[in-house]
Short mmCIF file of C-alpha atoms in Angstrom, two decimals:
data_model
loop_
_atom_site.label_atom_id
_atom_site.label_comp_id
_atom_site.label_asym_id
_atom_site.label_seq_id
_atom_site.Cartn_x
_atom_site.Cartn_y
_atom_site.Cartn_z
CA MET A 1 30.00 91.53 59.88
CA ARG A 2 26.54 91.78 61.46
CA ILE A 3 23.78 90.65 59.60
CA THR A 4 20.22 91.84 60.71
CA CYS A 5 18.18 88.69 61.38
CA PRO A 6 14.49 89.58 60.20
CA HIS A 7 12.95 87.74 62.93
CA CYS A 8 16.02 88.47 65.61
CA GLY A 9 18.00 91.77 65.12
CA ALA A 10 21.39 92.99 64.42
CA ARG A 11 24.18 89.35 65.15
CA ASP A 12 27.78 88.42 64.70
CA SER A 13 28.00 86.62 61.45
CA ARG A 14 28.76 83.79 63.90
CA GLU A 15 25.43 83.00 64.57
CA PHE A 16 25.28 82.31 60.60
CA SER A 17 25.88 79.17 58.95
CA TYR A 18 26.77 80.05 54.79
CA LEU A 19 25.83 78.11 51.85
CA GLY A 20 26.85 80.74 48.63
CA ASP A 21 24.90 82.24 45.95
CA ALA A 22 21.49 82.38 45.72
CA LYS A 23 20.86 81.79 42.33
CA MET A 24 22.12 78.30 42.84
CA ALA A 25 18.95 77.15 44.79
CA ALA A 26 16.88 78.57 42.27
CA GLY A 27 17.95 76.78 39.69
CA LYS A 28 17.73 73.03 38.35
CA GLY A 29 20.38 70.89 39.47
CA ASP A 30 21.66 71.35 36.12
CA PHE A 31 25.62 71.30 35.89
CA ALA A 32 25.62 74.87 35.29
CA SER A 33 23.81 76.07 38.56
CA VAL A 34 25.51 73.40 41.05
CA TYR A 35 28.44 74.03 39.74
CA LEU A 36 29.82 77.37 37.89
CA ARG A 37 29.26 81.49 39.47
CA ASP A 38 29.30 84.40 38.53
CA ASN A 39 31.80 85.18 41.53
CA PRO A 40 31.30 88.93 41.27
CA ALA A 41 33.38 91.93 42.67
CA GLY A 42 30.48 93.61 43.90
CA ALA A 43 26.34 93.23 45.08
CA HIS A 44 26.11 89.41 45.59
CA SER A 45 22.77 87.98 46.97
CA GLU A 46 23.47 84.58 48.43
CA LEU A 47 21.74 82.19 51.55
CA TRP A 48 23.30 82.28 55.25
CA GLN A 49 20.96 80.23 57.54
CA HIS A 50 20.85 81.90 60.80
CA VAL A 51 21.18 78.65 62.77
CA MET A 52 22.82 80.05 66.03
CA GLY A 53 19.20 81.87 66.32
CA CYS A 54 15.33 80.80 64.40
CA ARG A 55 17.17 79.13 61.77
CA ALA A 56 15.43 80.56 59.33
CA TRP A 57 17.04 80.53 55.46
CA LEU A 58 17.86 84.53 54.79
CA GLU A 59 18.52 86.08 51.79
CA VAL A 60 21.82 88.81 51.96
CA GLU A 61 22.46 90.79 49.72
CA ARG A 62 26.21 91.95 50.86
CA ASN A 63 28.61 93.57 48.35
CA THR A 64 31.54 91.56 48.39
CA SER A 65 34.57 93.70 48.21
CA THR A 66 33.63 95.72 50.84
CA HIS A 67 31.50 93.38 53.56
CA GLU A 68 28.60 95.83 53.58
CA VAL A 69 25.28 94.31 53.78
CA LEU A 70 22.77 96.38 51.56
CA SER A 71 19.71 94.38 51.93
CA ILE A 72 18.84 90.95 54.14
CA ARG A 73 14.51 89.13 53.75
CA GLU A 74 14.10 85.46 54.28
CA ALA A 75 14.67 83.62 50.92
CA GLY A 76 11.83 81.98 48.84
CA LYS A 77 9.61 85.29 49.85
CA MET B 1 74.65 88.75 34.50
CA LYS B 2 75.34 85.12 36.21
CA TYR B 3 75.46 85.14 39.42
CA SER B 4 78.71 83.58 41.19
CA VAL B 5 81.04 83.55 44.01
CA LEU B 6 83.59 85.15 41.67
CA GLU B 7 80.90 87.67 40.52
CA ILE B 8 80.96 88.32 43.92
CA LEU B 9 84.54 89.29 44.12
CA ARG B 10 84.28 90.74 40.70
CA GLN B 11 82.49 93.45 42.05
CA GLY B 12 83.78 93.60 45.69
CA LEU B 13 86.79 94.85 44.15
CA THR B 14 85.05 97.48 41.93
CA GLY B 15 82.73 99.16 44.70
CA ASN B 16 80.05 97.40 43.68
CA LYS B 17 78.93 99.62 41.33
CA GLY B 18 78.49 96.91 38.28
CA TRP B 19 74.88 95.12 39.89
CA GLN B 20 72.40 95.29 37.43
CA PRO B 21 68.59 95.17 38.30
CA LEU B 22 66.95 92.45 38.51
CA TRP B 23 65.10 92.92 34.95
CA ARG B 24 64.49 95.06 32.89
CA ASN B 25 61.66 97.60 32.45
CA PRO B 26 60.28 97.55 28.61
CA GLY B 27 57.92 99.67 27.28
CA PRO B 28 54.85 97.44 25.52
CA LYS B 29 55.68 96.22 22.25
CA PRO B 30 52.60 96.22 19.61
CA ALA B 31 51.88 91.73 19.59
CA TYR B 32 53.35 88.83 21.17
CA ASP B 33 53.69 85.60 20.11
CA VAL B 34 52.07 84.85 24.11
CA VAL B 35 50.74 87.49 26.56
CA ILE B 36 50.56 85.90 30.08
CA ILE B 37 48.09 87.62 31.54
CA GLY B 38 49.67 87.93 35.75
CA GLY B 39 52.59 88.43 37.30
CA GLY B 40 52.66 86.63 39.91
CA GLY B 41 54.50 83.17 40.86
CA HIS B 42 52.20 81.28 38.19
CA GLY B 43 52.23 83.60 35.65
CA LEU B 44 55.77 83.90 36.05
CA ALA B 45 57.63 80.64 35.94
CA THR B 46 54.98 79.65 32.57
CA ALA B 47 57.29 83.08 31.02
CA TYR B 48 60.31 81.34 31.70
CA TYR B 49 59.55 77.52 30.87
CA LEU B 50 57.93 78.93 27.31
CA ALA B 51 61.67 80.32 27.19
CA LYS B 52 63.69 77.85 28.58
CA THR B 53 61.93 75.03 27.49
CA HIS B 54 59.83 75.45 24.41
CA GLY B 55 61.89 78.24 23.20
CA ILE B 56 59.17 81.19 22.95
CA HIS B 57 60.93 84.18 24.34
CA ASN B 58 58.52 86.83 22.27
CA ILE B 59 56.31 86.83 24.90
CA ALA B 60 54.69 89.66 27.88
CA VAL B 61 53.79 89.15 30.77
CA LEU B 62 51.35 91.47 32.83
CA GLU B 63 51.16 92.54 35.85
CA LYS B 64 48.77 95.03 37.22
CA GLY B 65 49.92 95.97 39.93
CA TYR B 66 53.94 95.03 40.86
CA ILE B 67 56.01 92.24 40.33
CA GLY B 68 55.81 90.30 44.52
CA GLY B 69 52.58 92.30 45.28
CA GLY B 70 50.23 89.90 45.08
CA ASN B 71 49.07 86.10 46.31
CA VAL B 72 52.43 84.73 45.85
CA GLY B 73 54.73 87.33 48.11
CA ARG B 74 51.37 87.06 50.93
CA ASN B 75 51.47 83.28 51.18
CA THR B 76 52.80 81.25 53.99
CA THR B 77 55.33 79.82 52.29
CA ILE B 78 54.32 76.12 52.26
CA VAL B 79 55.62 73.33 49.72
CA ARG B 80 55.01 70.03 50.51
CA ALA B 81 54.06 66.50 48.65
CA ASP B 82 51.34 64.73 50.71
CA TYR B 83 48.51 65.09 48.67
CA GLY B 84 46.49 61.62 47.78
CA GLN B 85 44.34 62.02 45.28
CA LYS B 86 45.32 60.75 42.14
CA GLY B 87 45.74 63.65 39.52
CA ASN B 88 47.21 65.43 42.36
CA SER B 89 49.34 63.04 44.65
CA ALA B 90 51.63 62.91 40.90
CA PHE B 91 51.71 66.66 39.87
CA TYR B 92 52.88 67.82 43.68
CA SER B 93 55.27 65.40 43.53
CA HIS B 94 57.03 66.69 40.61
CA SER B 95 57.07 70.01 41.84
CA LEU B 96 59.01 69.52 45.05
CA LYS B 97 60.82 67.92 42.87
CA LEU B 98 61.72 70.96 40.82
CA TRP B 99 61.75 72.77 43.82
CA GLN B 100 64.78 70.84 45.12
CA GLY B 101 66.31 72.11 42.30
CA LEU B 102 65.51 75.48 42.03
CA SER B 103 67.94 78.10 43.35
CA ALA B 104 70.50 76.00 40.60
CA GLU B 105 67.75 75.79 37.80
CA LEU B 106 66.79 80.49 38.57
CA ASN B 107 70.48 80.57 39.03
CA TYR B 108 68.75 82.74 42.40
CA ASN B 109 68.65 81.45 45.90
CA VAL B 110 64.79 81.08 47.24
CA MET B 111 65.87 79.58 50.06
CA PHE B 112 64.10 76.17 49.79
CA SER B 113 64.50 75.22 53.32
CA PRO B 114 63.31 71.03 53.33
CA ARG B 115 63.23 71.15 56.92
CA GLY B 116 59.78 68.94 57.65
CA LEU B 117 56.08 69.09 57.37
CA LEU B 118 54.64 66.78 60.86
CA GLU B 119 50.63 66.16 60.49
CA LEU B 120 48.95 65.63 63.38
CA CYS B 121 46.71 62.69 64.11
CA HIS B 122 44.80 62.92 67.57
CA SER B 123 42.21 59.88 67.01
CA ASP B 124 42.76 56.27 66.22
CA GLY B 125 40.48 56.74 63.22
CA GLN B 126 42.85 59.17 62.17
CA LEU B 127 46.12 57.79 62.83
CA GLU B 128 44.45 54.82 60.29
CA ALA B 129 43.84 57.69 57.74
CA TYR B 130 46.85 59.06 57.68
CA ASN B 131 49.07 55.66 57.35
CA ARG B 132 46.97 54.98 54.51
CA ARG B 133 48.06 58.55 53.19
CA ALA B 134 51.28 57.50 54.10
CA ASN B 135 51.11 54.42 52.34
CA MET B 136 50.27 56.17 49.01
CA ILE B 137 52.41 59.34 49.62
CA ALA B 138 55.35 56.26 49.08
CA ALA B 139 53.32 54.35 46.40
CA GLN B 140 54.18 57.74 44.83
CA GLY B 141 58.28 58.01 45.58
CA ASP B 142 57.88 60.75 47.68
CA GLN B 143 59.43 60.59 51.65
CA VAL B 144 57.27 59.36 54.05
CA GLU B 145 57.02 57.93 57.48
CA MET B 146 54.78 57.53 60.13
CA LEU B 147 55.78 58.46 63.69
CA ASP B 148 53.65 57.18 66.96
CA ARG B 149 53.23 59.65 70.51
CA ALA B 150 56.97 59.52 71.22
CA GLY B 151 58.52 59.77 67.74
CA VAL B 152 55.88 63.40 67.44
CA ARG B 153 57.37 64.18 70.86
CA ALA B 154 60.85 63.70 70.20
CA TYR B 155 60.58 65.71 66.95
CA ALA B 156 58.03 68.15 68.07
CA PRO B 157 58.61 68.74 72.09
CA TYR B 158 56.79 71.56 72.48
CA LEU B 159 53.45 70.93 71.19
CA GLY B 160 50.61 70.33 74.06
CA PHE B 161 51.13 66.31 74.52
CA GLU B 162 48.73 66.91 78.39
CA SER B 163 45.50 68.14 75.97
CA ALA B 164 43.37 65.88 76.74
CA ARG B 165 40.71 67.22 74.28
CA PHE B 166 42.83 66.26 71.58
CA PRO B 167 45.83 63.97 72.49
CA ILE B 168 48.31 63.57 70.09
CA ARG B 169 48.49 59.97 69.34
CA GLY B 170 50.90 60.02 66.17
CA GLY B 171 51.97 62.28 62.72
CA LEU B 172 52.99 62.16 59.50
CA LEU B 173 56.03 63.02 58.87
CA GLN B 174 57.94 63.96 55.65
CA ARG B 175 61.47 65.19 55.63
CA THR B 176 61.50 66.59 52.59
CA ALA B 177 58.36 68.90 52.19
CA GLY B 178 58.96 72.95 54.02
CA THR B 179 59.23 76.43 53.29
CA ALA B 180 60.86 78.43 50.84
CA ARG B 181 61.19 82.64 50.37
CA HIS B 182 58.62 83.23 48.33
CA ASP B 183 59.14 87.00 47.19
CA ALA B 184 62.61 85.43 45.97
CA VAL B 185 60.64 82.91 44.37
CA ALA B 186 58.45 85.48 42.87
CA TRP B 187 61.87 87.51 41.51
CA GLY B 188 64.09 84.52 40.78
CA TYR B 189 61.07 83.82 38.09
CA ALA B 190 61.26 87.40 36.89
CA ARG B 191 64.97 87.73 36.75
CA ALA B 192 65.21 84.22 35.10
CA ALA B 193 62.79 84.71 32.51
CA ASP B 194 64.12 88.31 31.97
CA ARG B 195 67.28 87.66 31.22
CA LEU B 196 65.62 84.97 27.92
CA GLY B 197 64.30 87.39 26.44
CA VAL B 198 60.57 87.96 27.99
CA ASP B 199 59.25 91.15 28.74
CA ILE B 200 57.92 91.70 31.84
CA LEU B 201 55.61 95.05 32.21
CA GLN B 202 54.65 96.02 35.71
CA LYS B 203 51.36 98.55 35.91
CA CYS B 204 49.82 97.35 33.05
CA GLU B 205 45.93 95.93 33.90
CA VAL B 206 44.01 94.09 31.44
CA THR B 207 40.76 96.06 30.35
CA GLY B 208 39.37 93.03 28.02
CA ILE B 209 39.51 90.40 25.69
CA ASP B 210 39.75 90.46 22.54
CA ILE B 211 37.84 87.92 20.67
CA ALA B 212 36.30 87.51 16.87
CA ASN B 213 34.76 84.58 15.48
CA GLY B 214 36.11 82.64 18.13
CA LYS B 215 39.61 83.17 18.07
CA LEU B 216 41.64 85.25 20.03
CA GLN B 217 42.77 88.46 18.79
CA GLY B 218 44.72 90.28 22.11
CA VAL B 219 44.03 92.52 24.99
CA GLN B 220 42.66 96.12 25.77
CA THR B 221 45.25 97.00 29.36
CA SER B 222 45.78 100.32 30.89
CA ARG B 223 49.05 100.71 28.44
CA GLY B 224 47.45 99.94 25.18
CA VAL B 225 46.39 97.64 23.37
CA ILE B 226 48.45 94.15 22.61
CA ARG B 227 47.88 92.25 20.04
CA ALA B 228 48.87 88.29 20.69
CA LYS B 229 48.56 84.74 19.13
CA LYS B 230 48.29 83.28 22.25
CA LEU B 231 46.65 84.46 25.53
CA ALA B 232 47.38 82.64 29.31
CA ILE B 233 44.70 83.83 31.95
CA CYS B 234 46.49 82.66 35.44
CA VAL B 235 45.57 85.79 37.96
CA ALA B 236 44.84 84.42 41.25
CA GLY B 237 42.27 86.35 43.47
CA ARG B 238 40.66 87.20 40.23
CA SER B 239 40.27 85.03 37.96
CA SER B 240 36.58 85.15 37.77
CA GLN B 241 36.90 88.74 36.54
CA VAL B 242 39.04 88.02 33.84
CA ALA B 243 37.70 85.02 32.97
CA GLY B 244 34.35 87.07 32.56
CA MET B 245 36.09 89.52 30.11
CA ALA B 246 36.11 86.79 27.62
CA GLY B 247 32.00 85.84 28.50
CA MET B 248 33.50 82.88 30.36
CA ARG B 249 31.50 82.05 34.02
CA LEU B 250 34.08 79.65 36.41
CA PRO B 251 33.80 76.94 38.46
CA ILE B 252 34.63 79.62 41.36
CA GLU B 253 34.64 81.25 44.00
CA SER B 254 36.67 84.09 45.43
CA HIS B 255 36.98 83.30 49.25
CA VAL B 256 39.36 85.42 52.13
CA LEU B 257 42.18 83.09 53.75
CA GLN B 258 44.03 85.06 56.85
CA ALA B 259 47.77 84.68 57.98
CA PHE B 260 49.41 85.72 61.18
CA VAL B 261 52.98 86.35 61.87
CA THR B 262 53.87 87.08 65.56
CA GLU B 263 57.21 89.14 66.47
CA GLY B 264 60.31 87.73 65.92
CA LEU B 265 61.71 84.54 68.38
CA LYS B 266 64.42 82.12 68.75
CA PRO B 267 64.44 79.28 66.88
CA PHE B 268 61.51 76.79 68.37
CA ILE B 269 59.57 75.23 65.48
CA ASN B 270 61.24 73.54 63.49
CA THR B 271 59.23 72.21 61.21
CA VAL B 272 56.42 72.90 59.51
CA ILE B 273 52.93 71.75 61.30
CA ASN B 274 49.06 70.69 60.58
CA PHE B 275 47.04 70.29 63.17
CA GLY B 276 44.55 67.60 62.83
CA VAL B 277 41.47 68.70 64.05
CA GLY B 278 41.48 71.98 64.03
CA HIS B 279 42.54 73.73 60.66
CA PHE B 280 46.31 74.86 61.77
CA TYR B 281 49.40 75.33 60.23
CA ILE B 282 52.44 76.81 61.49
CA SER B 283 56.19 77.60 60.21
CA GLN B 284 58.95 79.81 62.07
CA SER B 285 60.10 81.72 59.20
CA ASP B 286 64.25 82.31 58.86
CA LYS B 287 63.35 85.69 60.67
CA GLY B 288 62.27 83.99 63.64
CA GLY B 289 58.34 85.04 63.55
CA LEU B 290 56.00 82.26 63.78
CA VAL B 291 54.11 82.69 60.23
CA PHE B 292 50.53 80.48 60.48
CA GLY B 293 47.02 80.35 59.40
CA GLY B 294 43.79 78.25 59.38
CA ASP B 295 40.96 77.86 57.72
CA LEU B 296 38.97 80.76 54.93
CA ASP B 297 36.65 82.97 56.97
CA GLY B 298 33.78 80.89 54.86
CA TYR B 299 31.94 83.40 52.37
CA ASN B 300 32.53 85.22 49.51
CA SER B 301 35.26 87.98 49.82
CA TYR B 302 37.70 90.11 47.39
CA ALA B 303 37.96 92.37 50.56
CA GLN B 304 41.61 90.94 51.56
CA ARG B 305 40.92 91.31 54.82
CA GLY B 306 38.75 88.89 57.00
CA SER B 307 37.02 88.79 60.45
CA LEU B 308 37.63 89.24 63.70
CA SER B 309 36.11 85.72 64.46
CA GLN B 310 38.48 84.11 62.69
CA VAL B 311 41.65 85.73 64.01
CA GLU B 312 39.79 84.67 67.30
CA HIS B 313 39.69 80.92 65.89
CA VAL B 314 42.96 81.02 64.71
CA ALA B 315 44.34 81.61 67.67
CA GLU B 316 41.99 79.21 69.50
CA ALA B 317 42.84 76.49 67.47
CA GLY B 318 47.13 76.94 67.82
CA MET B 319 46.90 77.56 71.75
CA SER B 320 44.96 73.85 71.61
CA MET B 321 48.24 72.39 69.54
CA ILE B 322 51.28 75.02 70.85
CA PRO B 323 49.97 76.23 74.47
CA ALA B 324 52.89 78.33 74.57
CA LEU B 325 52.08 80.55 71.42
CA GLY B 326 50.11 82.62 73.89
CA LYS B 327 53.49 84.05 75.44
CA ALA B 328 53.60 85.73 71.52
CA ARG B 329 52.72 88.76 70.29
CA LEU B 330 50.79 88.53 66.99
CA LEU B 331 52.89 91.15 64.55
CA ARG B 332 50.58 91.45 61.95
CA SER B 333 47.39 89.76 60.25
CA TRP B 334 46.57 89.86 56.72
CA GLY B 335 43.66 88.30 53.74
CA GLY B 336 44.36 87.07 50.57
CA ILE B 337 42.46 86.37 47.84
CA MET B 338 41.72 83.01 47.65
CA ASP B 339 39.92 81.36 44.09
CA MET B 340 38.32 78.78 45.39
CA SER B 341 37.38 75.62 42.70
CA MET B 342 34.81 73.38 42.89
CA ASP B 343 36.41 70.37 43.96
CA GLY B 344 39.00 71.66 45.93
CA ALA B 345 41.82 71.27 42.34
CA PRO B 346 42.81 73.25 40.22
CA ILE B 347 42.56 74.14 36.69
CA ILE B 348 44.98 73.95 33.98
CA ASP B 349 43.80 74.20 30.53
CA LYS B 350 42.43 76.05 26.86
CA THR B 351 39.19 77.00 26.34
CA HIS B 352 36.49 76.95 23.82
CA ILE B 353 38.13 80.46 22.32
CA LYS B 354 40.87 79.11 20.22
CA GLY B 355 44.19 80.97 21.69
CA LEU B 356 43.09 81.61 25.04
CA TYR B 357 44.31 79.22 28.73
CA PHE B 358 43.55 79.00 32.17
CA ASN B 359 45.27 78.72 34.60
CA GLY B 360 43.53 79.20 38.20
CA GLY B 361 41.47 77.63 41.16
CA TRP B 362 44.61 77.03 43.07
CA CYS B 363 42.46 77.34 46.15
CA TYR B 364 44.82 77.98 49.46
CA GLY B 365 48.22 75.37 47.36
CA GLY B 366 49.31 77.97 44.87
CA PHE B 367 52.58 78.73 46.53
CA LYS B 368 54.32 75.41 46.63
CA ALA B 369 52.88 74.28 42.84
CA ILE B 370 54.39 76.79 41.25
CA PRO B 371 57.06 75.39 39.33
CA ALA B 372 54.69 72.61 38.38
CA SER B 373 52.41 74.64 37.47
CA GLY B 374 54.34 76.93 35.42
CA SER B 375 56.25 73.87 33.11
CA ALA B 376 52.76 72.37 32.49
CA TYR B 377 51.11 76.19 32.14
CA ALA B 378 54.21 76.20 29.46
CA ARG B 379 53.78 72.65 27.41
CA LEU B 380 49.79 72.79 27.04
CA ILE B 381 50.42 76.99 25.33
CA ALA B 382 53.42 75.27 23.55
CA THR B 383 52.40 72.29 22.40
CA GLY B 384 48.67 71.47 22.89
CA SER B 385 48.57 69.15 25.30
CA LEU B 386 49.45 68.61 29.26
CA PRO B 387 52.45 66.17 30.36
CA ASP B 388 51.06 63.70 32.38
CA TYR B 389 51.52 64.23 35.59
CA ALA B 390 48.69 67.65 34.95
CA ALA B 391 46.21 66.20 32.98
CA ALA B 392 43.84 65.48 35.36
CA TYR B 393 43.53 69.70 35.96
CA ARG B 394 40.83 69.68 32.68
CA LEU B 395 38.55 72.58 33.01
CA SER B 396 35.85 70.08 31.32
CA ARG B 397 35.97 67.16 34.41
CA PHE B 398 33.00 68.90 36.20
CA GLU B 399 30.61 68.29 33.76
CA SER B 400 32.01 64.52 32.98
CA GLY B 401 32.42 63.79 37.10
CA HIS B 402 36.08 63.74 37.30
CA LEU B 403 36.44 66.03 40.18
CA ILE B 404 39.73 65.32 42.15
CA ASN B 405 37.59 66.27 46.02
CA GLU B 406 40.38 65.64 48.28
CA GLU B 407 38.97 67.05 52.00
CA GLY B 408 35.28 65.16 50.60
CA THR B 409 33.41 67.92 50.89
CA GLY B 410 31.48 68.21 47.26
CA ALA B 411 30.71 71.40 45.19
CA GLN B 412 31.06 74.03 48.55
CA PRO B 413 34.43 75.77 47.78
CA GLY B 414 33.89 77.33 51.74
CA LEU B 415 34.28 73.93 52.63
CA HIS B 416 37.49 72.71 51.09
#
């Protein structure tokens, strides 16, 4: 799997660290946002950090059934 | 037909013409007392114990594919009872006891082979931690012993004892742990359940769950509407989708875990071994193939295939532990979907919908749990309460804070 970092270009997914569903970070820290997940089979917005590169947090939309990356942007922007 | 030596002789003398299929292939009835979604190990075991122990025979097991085609036929077949956390230890201890009598119980050879499980320790700290765990396992009543370096060398001489980076300091050995033939477990439970009147409906995919006024009515399936007094979800790898049909959100993420098998080799690995530093485990199948696996790929996936980077990582861990492994040729690798719960422990519970039950979130430990999970889930469905050995697996524990976090990694399923 390759992830195209907006700063560094297309890189191997090994350069990135995975956090999980992007909704989690947008939540209020309550039970539902910490523990419950939609866990869709299909398009999923998720947070990856380019730890071996620019260290930016990215919001990646990815199809969990095919691993196809649908869109990438810097998280929180 | 009951299998016995006498039956083999009788069939042999009459040209082996009397053998029957292991289970019937009935059409769906319009209504059942209990409908179980998922014809994997857990679903079939649940049906079996409902019929055998609780006398409920009007049961259907719905399987969207075929029996043995899901995660029950995709795992690395390890059976062990080496858990330390309260809630887990009693459950897996009970499960191991059921494994020991399972072939006789089902009248079907599940080839349970208690060949032992060795967990390696590579540092003083790890040795201390495993000593503590061994004491907890012993206190639970299960067999366990600690080996020193010489003991490990005598037990498994092919390990990499010359490694300077990961020196082997000792190991935790459970001689009663081992492996079983996973297909036979599915077939054995299916046959035993069928003999007690359970309808096994293959190629029957659930497309909707009918609920009215907070009470379960039945299910929509690819083979028509089936009404049910009680509905039991038991679908490894699709828990969120099926529970979603009932409007539920679960504390579960689905991840991919890869497993590997080499070409058949002469007897080499005499036990099951867990590497103490990398996440790597290996055993040798009865056919001779070395069966091994490692960590999750680490991101949500339903693709049933993983990244090549993880293949490399697992191969590196394997080579660190057993240098000779590098000479074996890899035959196959595959990916299975694990429903990872937020604390790494499973869920067996009622739901807020009357008549709807949930069993799932087995992470990558579902296979060894099959007998205890089935008997606990059957008890819950039949009587409304869980047996003591499974009483900690409540869905509400995530909200109440009673987590069973064996790895201590927090609400990060990809790290368990």
